[in-house]
PDB file of C-alpha atoms in Angstrom:
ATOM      1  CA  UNK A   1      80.889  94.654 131.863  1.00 84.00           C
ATOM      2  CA  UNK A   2      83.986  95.171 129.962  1.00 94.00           C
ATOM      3  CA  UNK A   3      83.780  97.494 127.097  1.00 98.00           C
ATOM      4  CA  UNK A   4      84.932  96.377 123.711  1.00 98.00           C
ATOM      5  CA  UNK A   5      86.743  98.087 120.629  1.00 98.00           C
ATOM      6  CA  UNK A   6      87.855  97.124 117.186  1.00 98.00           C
ATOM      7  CA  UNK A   7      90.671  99.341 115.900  1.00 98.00           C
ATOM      8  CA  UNK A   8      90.988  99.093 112.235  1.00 98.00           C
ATOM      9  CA  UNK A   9      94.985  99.862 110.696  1.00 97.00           C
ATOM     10  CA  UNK A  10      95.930  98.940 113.861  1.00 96.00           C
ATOM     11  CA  UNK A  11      99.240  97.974 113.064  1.00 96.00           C
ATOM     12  CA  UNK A  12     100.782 101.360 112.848  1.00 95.00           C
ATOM     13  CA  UNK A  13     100.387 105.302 113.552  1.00 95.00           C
ATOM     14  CA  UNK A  14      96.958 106.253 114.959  1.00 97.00           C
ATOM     15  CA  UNK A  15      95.551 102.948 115.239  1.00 97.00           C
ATOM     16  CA  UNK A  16      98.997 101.559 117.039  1.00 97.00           C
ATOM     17  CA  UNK A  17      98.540 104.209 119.483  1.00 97.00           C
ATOM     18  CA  UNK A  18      95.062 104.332 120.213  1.00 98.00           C
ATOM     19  CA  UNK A  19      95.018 100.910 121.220  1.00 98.00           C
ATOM     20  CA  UNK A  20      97.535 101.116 123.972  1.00 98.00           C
ATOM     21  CA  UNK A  21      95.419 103.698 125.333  1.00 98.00           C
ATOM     22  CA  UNK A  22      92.406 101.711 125.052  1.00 98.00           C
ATOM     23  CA  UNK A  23      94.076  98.429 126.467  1.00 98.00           C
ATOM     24  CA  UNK A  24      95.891 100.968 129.067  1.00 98.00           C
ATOM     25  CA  UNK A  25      92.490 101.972 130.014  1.00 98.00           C
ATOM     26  CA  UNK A  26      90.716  98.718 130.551  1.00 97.00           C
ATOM     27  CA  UNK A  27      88.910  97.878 127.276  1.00 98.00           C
ATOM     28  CA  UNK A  28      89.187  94.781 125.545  1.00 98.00           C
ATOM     29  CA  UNK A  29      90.934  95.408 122.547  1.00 98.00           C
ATOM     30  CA  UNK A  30      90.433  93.621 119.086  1.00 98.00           C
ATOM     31  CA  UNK A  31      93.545  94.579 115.870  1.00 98.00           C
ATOM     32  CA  UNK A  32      92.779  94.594 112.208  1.00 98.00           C
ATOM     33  CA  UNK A  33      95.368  94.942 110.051  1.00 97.00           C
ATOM     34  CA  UNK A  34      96.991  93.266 106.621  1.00 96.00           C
ATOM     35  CA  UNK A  35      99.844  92.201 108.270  1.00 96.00           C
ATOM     36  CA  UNK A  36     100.135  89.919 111.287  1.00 97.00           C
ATOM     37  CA  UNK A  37     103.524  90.925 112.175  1.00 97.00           C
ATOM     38  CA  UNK A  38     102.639  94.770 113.163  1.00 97.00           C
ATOM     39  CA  UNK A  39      99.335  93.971 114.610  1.00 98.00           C
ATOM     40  CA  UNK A  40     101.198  91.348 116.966  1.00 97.00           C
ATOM     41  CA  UNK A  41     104.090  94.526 116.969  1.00 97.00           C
ATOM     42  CA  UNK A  42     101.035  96.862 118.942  1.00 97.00           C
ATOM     43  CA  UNK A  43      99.959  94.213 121.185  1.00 97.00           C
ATOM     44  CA  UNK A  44     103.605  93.986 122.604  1.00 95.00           C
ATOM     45  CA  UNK A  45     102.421  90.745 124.168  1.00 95.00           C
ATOM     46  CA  UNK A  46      99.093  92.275 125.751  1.00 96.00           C
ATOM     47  CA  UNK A  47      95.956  90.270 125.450  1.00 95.00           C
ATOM     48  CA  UNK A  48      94.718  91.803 122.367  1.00 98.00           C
ATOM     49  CA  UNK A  49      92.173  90.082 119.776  1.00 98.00           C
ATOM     50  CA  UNK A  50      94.671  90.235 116.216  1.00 98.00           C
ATOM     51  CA  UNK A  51      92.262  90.182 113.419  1.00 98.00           C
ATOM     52  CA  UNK A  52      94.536  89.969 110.394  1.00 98.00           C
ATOM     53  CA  UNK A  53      92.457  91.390 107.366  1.00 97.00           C
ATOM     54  CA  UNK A  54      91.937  93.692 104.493  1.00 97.00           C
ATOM     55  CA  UNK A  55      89.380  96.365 105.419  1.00 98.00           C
ATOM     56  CA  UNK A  56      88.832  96.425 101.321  1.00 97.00           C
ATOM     57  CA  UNK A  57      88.020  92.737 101.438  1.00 98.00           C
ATOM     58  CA  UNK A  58      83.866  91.763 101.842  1.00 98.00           C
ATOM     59  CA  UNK A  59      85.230  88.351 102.977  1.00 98.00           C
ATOM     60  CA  UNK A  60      87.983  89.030 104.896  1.00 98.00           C
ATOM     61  CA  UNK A  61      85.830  91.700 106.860  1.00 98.00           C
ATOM     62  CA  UNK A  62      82.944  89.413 107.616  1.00 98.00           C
ATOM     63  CA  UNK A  63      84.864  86.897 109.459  1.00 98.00           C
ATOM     64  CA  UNK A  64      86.761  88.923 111.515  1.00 98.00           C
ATOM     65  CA  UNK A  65      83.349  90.486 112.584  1.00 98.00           C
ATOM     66  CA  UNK A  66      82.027  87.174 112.366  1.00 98.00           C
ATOM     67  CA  UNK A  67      84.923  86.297 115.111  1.00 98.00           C
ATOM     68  CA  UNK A  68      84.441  89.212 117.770  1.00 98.00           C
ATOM     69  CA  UNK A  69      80.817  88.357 117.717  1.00 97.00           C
ATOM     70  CA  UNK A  70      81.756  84.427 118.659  1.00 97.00           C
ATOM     71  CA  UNK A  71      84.641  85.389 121.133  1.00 97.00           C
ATOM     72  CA  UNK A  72      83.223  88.618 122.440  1.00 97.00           C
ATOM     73  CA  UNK A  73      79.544  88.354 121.936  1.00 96.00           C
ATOM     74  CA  UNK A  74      79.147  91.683 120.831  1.00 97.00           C
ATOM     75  CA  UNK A  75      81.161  94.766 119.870  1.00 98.00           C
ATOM     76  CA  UNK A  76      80.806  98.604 121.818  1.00 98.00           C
ATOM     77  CA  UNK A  77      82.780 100.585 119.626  1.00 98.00           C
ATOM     78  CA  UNK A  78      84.518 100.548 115.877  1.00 98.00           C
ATOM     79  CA  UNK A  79      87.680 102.806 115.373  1.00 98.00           C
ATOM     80  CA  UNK A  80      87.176 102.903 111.436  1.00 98.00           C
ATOM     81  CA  UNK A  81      90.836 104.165 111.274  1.00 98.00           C
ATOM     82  CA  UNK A  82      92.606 102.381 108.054  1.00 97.00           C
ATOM     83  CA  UNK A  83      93.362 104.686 105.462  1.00 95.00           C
ATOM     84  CA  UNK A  84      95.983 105.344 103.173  1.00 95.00           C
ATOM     85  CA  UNK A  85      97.246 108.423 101.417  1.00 94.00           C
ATOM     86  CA  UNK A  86      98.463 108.650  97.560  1.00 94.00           C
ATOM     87  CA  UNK A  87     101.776 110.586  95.829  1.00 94.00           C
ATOM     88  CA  UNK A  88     100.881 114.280  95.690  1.00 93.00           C
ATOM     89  CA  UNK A  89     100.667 115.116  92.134  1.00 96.00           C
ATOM     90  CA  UNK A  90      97.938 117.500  89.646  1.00 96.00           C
ATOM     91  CA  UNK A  91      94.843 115.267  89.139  1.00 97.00           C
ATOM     92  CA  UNK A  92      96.085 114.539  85.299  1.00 98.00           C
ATOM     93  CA  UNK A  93      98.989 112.955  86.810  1.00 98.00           C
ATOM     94  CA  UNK A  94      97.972 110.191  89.231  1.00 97.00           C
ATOM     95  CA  UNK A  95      97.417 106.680  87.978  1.00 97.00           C
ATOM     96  CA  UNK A  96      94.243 105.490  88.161  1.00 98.00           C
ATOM     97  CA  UNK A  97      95.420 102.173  89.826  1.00 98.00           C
ATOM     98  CA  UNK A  98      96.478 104.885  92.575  1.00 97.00           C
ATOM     99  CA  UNK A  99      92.672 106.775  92.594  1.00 98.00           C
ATOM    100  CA  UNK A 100      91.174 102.817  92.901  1.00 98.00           C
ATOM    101  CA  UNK A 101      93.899 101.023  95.206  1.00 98.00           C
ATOM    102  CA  UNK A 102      93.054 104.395  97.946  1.00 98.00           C
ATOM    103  CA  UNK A 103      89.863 104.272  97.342  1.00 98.00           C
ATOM    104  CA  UNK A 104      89.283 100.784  97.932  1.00 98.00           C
ATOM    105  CA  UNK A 105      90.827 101.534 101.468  1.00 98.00           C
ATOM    106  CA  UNK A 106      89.477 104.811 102.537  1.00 98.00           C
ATOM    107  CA  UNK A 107      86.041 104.348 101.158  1.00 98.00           C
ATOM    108  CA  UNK A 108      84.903 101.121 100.364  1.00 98.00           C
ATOM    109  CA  UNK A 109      86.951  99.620 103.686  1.00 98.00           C
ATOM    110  CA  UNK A 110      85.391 102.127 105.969  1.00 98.00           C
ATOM    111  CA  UNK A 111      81.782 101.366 104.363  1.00 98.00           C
ATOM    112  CA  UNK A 112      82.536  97.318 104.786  1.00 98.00           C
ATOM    113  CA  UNK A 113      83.778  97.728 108.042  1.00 98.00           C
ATOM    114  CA  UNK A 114      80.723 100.290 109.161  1.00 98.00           C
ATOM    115  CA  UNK A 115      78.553  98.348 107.950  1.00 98.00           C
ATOM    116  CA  UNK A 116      79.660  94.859 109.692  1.00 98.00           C
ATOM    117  CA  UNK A 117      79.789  96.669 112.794  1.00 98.00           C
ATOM    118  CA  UNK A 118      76.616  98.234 112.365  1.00 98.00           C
ATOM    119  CA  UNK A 119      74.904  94.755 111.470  1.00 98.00           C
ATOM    120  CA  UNK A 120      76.188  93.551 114.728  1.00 98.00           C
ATOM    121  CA  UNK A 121      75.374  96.568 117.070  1.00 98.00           C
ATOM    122  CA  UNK A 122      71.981  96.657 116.094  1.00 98.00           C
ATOM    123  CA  UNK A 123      71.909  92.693 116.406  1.00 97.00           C
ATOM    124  CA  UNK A 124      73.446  92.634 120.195  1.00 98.00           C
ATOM    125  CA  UNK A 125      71.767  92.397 123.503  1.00 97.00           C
ATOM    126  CA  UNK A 126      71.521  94.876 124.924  1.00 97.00           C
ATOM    127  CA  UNK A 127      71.337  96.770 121.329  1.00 98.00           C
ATOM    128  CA  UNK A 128      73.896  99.367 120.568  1.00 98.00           C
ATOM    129  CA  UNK A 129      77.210 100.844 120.248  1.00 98.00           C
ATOM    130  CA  UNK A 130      79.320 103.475 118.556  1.00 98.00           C
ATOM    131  CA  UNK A 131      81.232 104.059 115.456  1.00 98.00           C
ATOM    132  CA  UNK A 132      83.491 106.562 115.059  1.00 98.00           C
ATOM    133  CA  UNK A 133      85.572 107.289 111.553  1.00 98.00           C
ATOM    134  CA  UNK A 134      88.603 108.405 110.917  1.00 98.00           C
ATOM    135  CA  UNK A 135      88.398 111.311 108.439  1.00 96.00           C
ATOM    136  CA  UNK A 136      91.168 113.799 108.243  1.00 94.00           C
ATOM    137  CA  UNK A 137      91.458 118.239 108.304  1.00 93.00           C
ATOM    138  CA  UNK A 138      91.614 117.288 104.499  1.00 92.00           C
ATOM    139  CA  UNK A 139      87.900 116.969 105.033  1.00 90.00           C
ATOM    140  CA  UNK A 140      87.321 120.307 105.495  1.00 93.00           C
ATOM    141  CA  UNK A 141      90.500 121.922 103.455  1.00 92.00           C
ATOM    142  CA  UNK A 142      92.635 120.163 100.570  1.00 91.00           C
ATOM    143  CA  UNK A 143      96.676 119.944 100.599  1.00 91.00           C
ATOM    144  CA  UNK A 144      97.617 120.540  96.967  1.00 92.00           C
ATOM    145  CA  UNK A 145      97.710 118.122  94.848  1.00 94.00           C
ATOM    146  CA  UNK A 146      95.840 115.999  96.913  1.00 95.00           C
ATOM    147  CA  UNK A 147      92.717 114.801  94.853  1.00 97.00           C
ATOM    148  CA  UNK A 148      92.378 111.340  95.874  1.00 97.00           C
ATOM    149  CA  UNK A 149      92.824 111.723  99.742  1.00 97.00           C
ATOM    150  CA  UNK A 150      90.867 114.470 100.369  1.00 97.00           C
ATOM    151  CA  UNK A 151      88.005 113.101  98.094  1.00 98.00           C
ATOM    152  CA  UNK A 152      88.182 109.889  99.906  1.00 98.00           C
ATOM    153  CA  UNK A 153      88.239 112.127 103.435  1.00 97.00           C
ATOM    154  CA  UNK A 154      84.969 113.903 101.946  1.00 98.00           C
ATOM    155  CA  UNK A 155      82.954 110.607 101.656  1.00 98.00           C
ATOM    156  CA  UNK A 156      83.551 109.318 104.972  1.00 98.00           C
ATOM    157  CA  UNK A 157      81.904 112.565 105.932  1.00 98.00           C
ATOM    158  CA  UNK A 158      78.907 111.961 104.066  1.00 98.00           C
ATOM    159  CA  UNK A 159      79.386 108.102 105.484  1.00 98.00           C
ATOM    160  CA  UNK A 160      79.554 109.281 109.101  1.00 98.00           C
ATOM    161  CA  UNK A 161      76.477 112.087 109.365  1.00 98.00           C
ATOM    162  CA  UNK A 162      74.236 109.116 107.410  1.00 98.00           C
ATOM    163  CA  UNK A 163      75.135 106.138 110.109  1.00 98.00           C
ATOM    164  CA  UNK A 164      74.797 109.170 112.692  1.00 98.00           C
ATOM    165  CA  UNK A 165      71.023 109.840 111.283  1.00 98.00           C
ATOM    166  CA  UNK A 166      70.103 106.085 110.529  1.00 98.00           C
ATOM    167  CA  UNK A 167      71.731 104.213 114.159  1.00 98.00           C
ATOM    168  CA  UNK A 168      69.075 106.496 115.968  1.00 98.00           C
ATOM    169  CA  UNK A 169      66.604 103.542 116.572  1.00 98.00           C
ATOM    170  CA  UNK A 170      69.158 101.482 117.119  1.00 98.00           C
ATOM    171  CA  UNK A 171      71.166 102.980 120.049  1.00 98.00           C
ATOM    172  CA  UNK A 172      74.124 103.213 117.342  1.00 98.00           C
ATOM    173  CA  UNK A 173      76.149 106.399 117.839  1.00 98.00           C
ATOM    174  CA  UNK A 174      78.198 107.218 115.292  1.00 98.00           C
ATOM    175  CA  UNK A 175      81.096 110.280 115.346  1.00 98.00           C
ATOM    176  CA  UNK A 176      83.983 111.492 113.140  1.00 98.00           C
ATOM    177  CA  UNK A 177      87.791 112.971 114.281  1.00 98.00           C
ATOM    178  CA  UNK A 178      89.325 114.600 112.097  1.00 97.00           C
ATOM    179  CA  UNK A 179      93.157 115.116 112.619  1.00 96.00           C
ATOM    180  CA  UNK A 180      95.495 117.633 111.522  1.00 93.00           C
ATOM    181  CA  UNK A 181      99.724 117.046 111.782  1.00 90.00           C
ATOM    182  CA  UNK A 182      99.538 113.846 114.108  1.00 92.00           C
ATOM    183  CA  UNK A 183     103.203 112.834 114.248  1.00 87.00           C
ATOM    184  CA  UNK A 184     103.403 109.595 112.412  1.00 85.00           C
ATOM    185  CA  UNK A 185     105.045 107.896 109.359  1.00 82.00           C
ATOM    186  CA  UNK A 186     102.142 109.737 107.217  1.00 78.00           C
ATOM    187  CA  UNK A 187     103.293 113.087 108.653  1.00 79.00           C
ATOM    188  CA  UNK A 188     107.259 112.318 108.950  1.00 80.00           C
ATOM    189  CA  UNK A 189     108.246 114.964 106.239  1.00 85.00           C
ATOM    190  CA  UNK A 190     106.034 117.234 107.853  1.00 89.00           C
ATOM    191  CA  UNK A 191     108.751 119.276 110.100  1.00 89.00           C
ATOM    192  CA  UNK A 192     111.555 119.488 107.191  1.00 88.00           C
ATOM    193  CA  UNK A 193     109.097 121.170 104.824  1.00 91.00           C
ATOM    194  CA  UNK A 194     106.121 120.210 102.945  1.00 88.00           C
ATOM    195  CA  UNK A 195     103.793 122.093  99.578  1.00 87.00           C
ATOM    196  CA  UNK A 196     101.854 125.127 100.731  1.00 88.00           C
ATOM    197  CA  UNK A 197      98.902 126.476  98.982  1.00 88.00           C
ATOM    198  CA  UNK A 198     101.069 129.458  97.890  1.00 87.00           C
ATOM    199  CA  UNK A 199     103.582 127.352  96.391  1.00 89.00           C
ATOM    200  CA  UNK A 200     106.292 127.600  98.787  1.00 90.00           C
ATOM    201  CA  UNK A 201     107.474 124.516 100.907  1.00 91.00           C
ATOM    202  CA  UNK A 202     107.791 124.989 104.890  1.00 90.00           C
ATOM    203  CA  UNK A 203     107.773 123.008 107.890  1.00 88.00           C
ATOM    204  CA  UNK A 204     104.427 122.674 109.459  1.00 87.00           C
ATOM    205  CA  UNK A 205     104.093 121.788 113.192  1.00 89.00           C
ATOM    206  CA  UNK A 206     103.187 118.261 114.804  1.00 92.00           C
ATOM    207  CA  UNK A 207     101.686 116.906 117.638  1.00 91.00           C
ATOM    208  CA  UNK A 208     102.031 113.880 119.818  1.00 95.00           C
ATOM    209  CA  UNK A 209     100.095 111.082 118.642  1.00 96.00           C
ATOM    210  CA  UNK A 210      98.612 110.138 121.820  1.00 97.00           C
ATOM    211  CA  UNK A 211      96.655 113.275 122.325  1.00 97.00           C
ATOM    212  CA  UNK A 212      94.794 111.762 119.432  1.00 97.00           C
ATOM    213  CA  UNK A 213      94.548 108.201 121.409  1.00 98.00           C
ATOM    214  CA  UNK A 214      93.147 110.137 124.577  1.00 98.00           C
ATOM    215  CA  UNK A 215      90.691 111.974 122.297  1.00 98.00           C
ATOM    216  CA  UNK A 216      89.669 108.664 120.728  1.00 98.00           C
ATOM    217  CA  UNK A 217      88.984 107.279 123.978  1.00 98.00           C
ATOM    218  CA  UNK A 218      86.786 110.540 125.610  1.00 98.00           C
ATOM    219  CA  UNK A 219      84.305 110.176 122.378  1.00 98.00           C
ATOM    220  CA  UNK A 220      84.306 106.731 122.955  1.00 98.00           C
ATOM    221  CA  UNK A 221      83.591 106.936 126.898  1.00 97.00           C
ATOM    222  CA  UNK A 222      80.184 109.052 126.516  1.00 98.00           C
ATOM    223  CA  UNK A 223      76.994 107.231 126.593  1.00 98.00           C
ATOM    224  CA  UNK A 224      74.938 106.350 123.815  1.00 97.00           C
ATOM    225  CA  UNK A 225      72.714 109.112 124.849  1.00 97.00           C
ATOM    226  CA  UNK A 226      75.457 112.212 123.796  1.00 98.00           C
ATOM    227  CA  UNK A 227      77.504 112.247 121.199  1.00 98.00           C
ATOM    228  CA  UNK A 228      80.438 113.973 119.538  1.00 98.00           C
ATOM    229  CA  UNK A 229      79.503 114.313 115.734  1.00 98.00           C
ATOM    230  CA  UNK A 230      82.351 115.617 114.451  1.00 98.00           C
ATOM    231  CA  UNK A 231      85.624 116.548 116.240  1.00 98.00           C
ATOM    232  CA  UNK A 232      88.512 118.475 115.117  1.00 97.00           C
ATOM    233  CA  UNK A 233      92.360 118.114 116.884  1.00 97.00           C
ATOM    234  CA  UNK A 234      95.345 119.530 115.006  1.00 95.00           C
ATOM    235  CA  UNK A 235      98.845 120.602 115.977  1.00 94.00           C
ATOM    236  CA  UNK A 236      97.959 124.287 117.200  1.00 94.00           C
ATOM    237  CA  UNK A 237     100.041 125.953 114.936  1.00 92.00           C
ATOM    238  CA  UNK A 238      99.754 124.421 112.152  1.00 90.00           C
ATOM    239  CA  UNK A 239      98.217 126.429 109.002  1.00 89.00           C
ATOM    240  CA  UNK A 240      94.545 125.884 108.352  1.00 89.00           C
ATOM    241  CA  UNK A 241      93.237 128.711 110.711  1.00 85.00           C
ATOM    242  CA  UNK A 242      93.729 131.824 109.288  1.00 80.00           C
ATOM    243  CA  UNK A 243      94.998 133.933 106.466  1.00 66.00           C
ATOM    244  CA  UNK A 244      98.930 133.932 105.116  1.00 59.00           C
TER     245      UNK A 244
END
C-alpha cells in the first residue's frame, strides 16, 4: 500500500522541499497551506492533494482532514511544519498582536492539526501512524530577542513528548526535528550577518534544505515499532555547540 503524508506550510521553505522528496520517493502527498498559488507552486504539476487552509483555523483544519480521510481513507504520517517567526526585538517591545498572530500558528495550529491527525490515526484500519513536529534549535537555545519564537518552539516540545506518551495504545508514533540554519527565506540574512548572544553581528553558516527533506523522510520510513523522539540537524558550523 502506498504510504501517505500531509505536509503542513507546504507552500514554501521546509515544507516545499520535503514534499518533493516525499513525492520523489513514492508517497502520496497531501499540501496545506493559506495560499493556493504556492501550494499549486510545490506541486509543479505533480499529483499532489492541495489542501488550502489555515493551520490556526478549527474549521478550516477539520475539513481538510475531513478530505484526506474521504479521498485517501486514512493518513500515515503528519509533517506539523507551519510556523512563523516574529521581528527580533526585547520582550517590552513586541506587539502583542505579534505574541498572538505567532502563536496562533506555531502553537495552537500545530495542536489543531495534531490533534485532527491523531483523531484519524487512531480511527483508521489498520490503526496507526506518525506525527512528527516541526520545532526548531530555538527549542533548546534562544536567539536574542527572540521571546515569542522560541516560546512557541518550547511548547511544541511539551506537545510532541505528550502525543509520543499518549499514541502508545494507539500505534501513533509521534517525533520532533529540530533544525538549525536550513537555507530558506527564514534564514536568508543568515550568511551577511545576524545578532549574537555577545552582541556582535556575524554570518552564521547554512545548509541545504534538502538534507532536512531526506531527514524528514528516514523518521518517517521506520516502523511504528521504533521511533526517533527528538532529532537534531543544523549547519555544522554554526554556533550553538560550544563556547565563544
Amino acid at each position: 500500500m502506498t504510504q501517505t503524508i500531509l505536509i503542513t506550510g507546504g507552500g514554501s521553505g521546509i515544507g516545499r522541499a520535503t514534499a518533493r522528496a516525499f513525492h520523489a520517493a513514492g508517497w502520496r502527498v497531501a499540501l496545506m497551506g493559506r495560499r493556493r498559488a504556492a501550494l499549486d507552486e510545490t506541486a509543479d504539476g505533480a499529483d499532489m492533494l492541495i489542501l488550502p487552509a489555515d493551520v490556526g483555523n478549527p474549521d478550516d483544519v477539520d475539513q481538510a482532514f475531513a478530505r484526506i480521510a474521504q479521498d485517501w481513507g486514512r493518513l500515515d504520517v503528519l509533517f506539523n511544519n507551519a510556523g512563523i517567526s516574529a521581528k527580533a526585538a526585547p520582550i517590552d517591545e513586541i506587539p502583542v498582536e505579534d505574541w498572538l498572530r505567532l502563536c496562533q500558528v506555531n502553537i495552537t495550529g500545530m495542536f489543531l492539526c495534531a490533534r485532527a491527525a491523531f483523531g484519524l490515526m487512531r480511527r483508521q484500519k489498520p490503526q496507526g501512524g506518525r506525527i512528527i513536529n516541526n520545532g526548531s534549535i530555538s527549542a533548546h537555545a534562544p536567539r536574542p530577542g527572540s521571546a515569542p519564537y522560541t516560546t512557541s518552539k518550547h511548547a511544541v516540545t511539551g506537545l510532541t513528548k505528550t502525543l509520543a506518551l499518549d499514541g502508545r495504545p494507539f500505534d501513533i508514533a509521534c517525533g520532533q526535528i529540530d533544525i538549525g540554519n536550513a537555507l530558506t527565506e527564514m534564514a536568508a540574512a543568515f550568511p551577511n550577518g545576524v545578532p549574537q548572544a555577545d552582541g556582535t553581528i556575524r554570518a552564521e553558516p547554512v545548509m541545504d534544505v534538502d538534507d532536512v527533506a531526506r531527514a524528514v523522510l528516514h523518521m518517517a520510513g521506520l516502523p511504528l515499532s521504533a521511533n526517533i523522539p527528538f532529532l537534531t540537524i543544523m549547519a555544522r558550523d554554526m554556533p550553538f555547540v560550544g563556547r565563544g
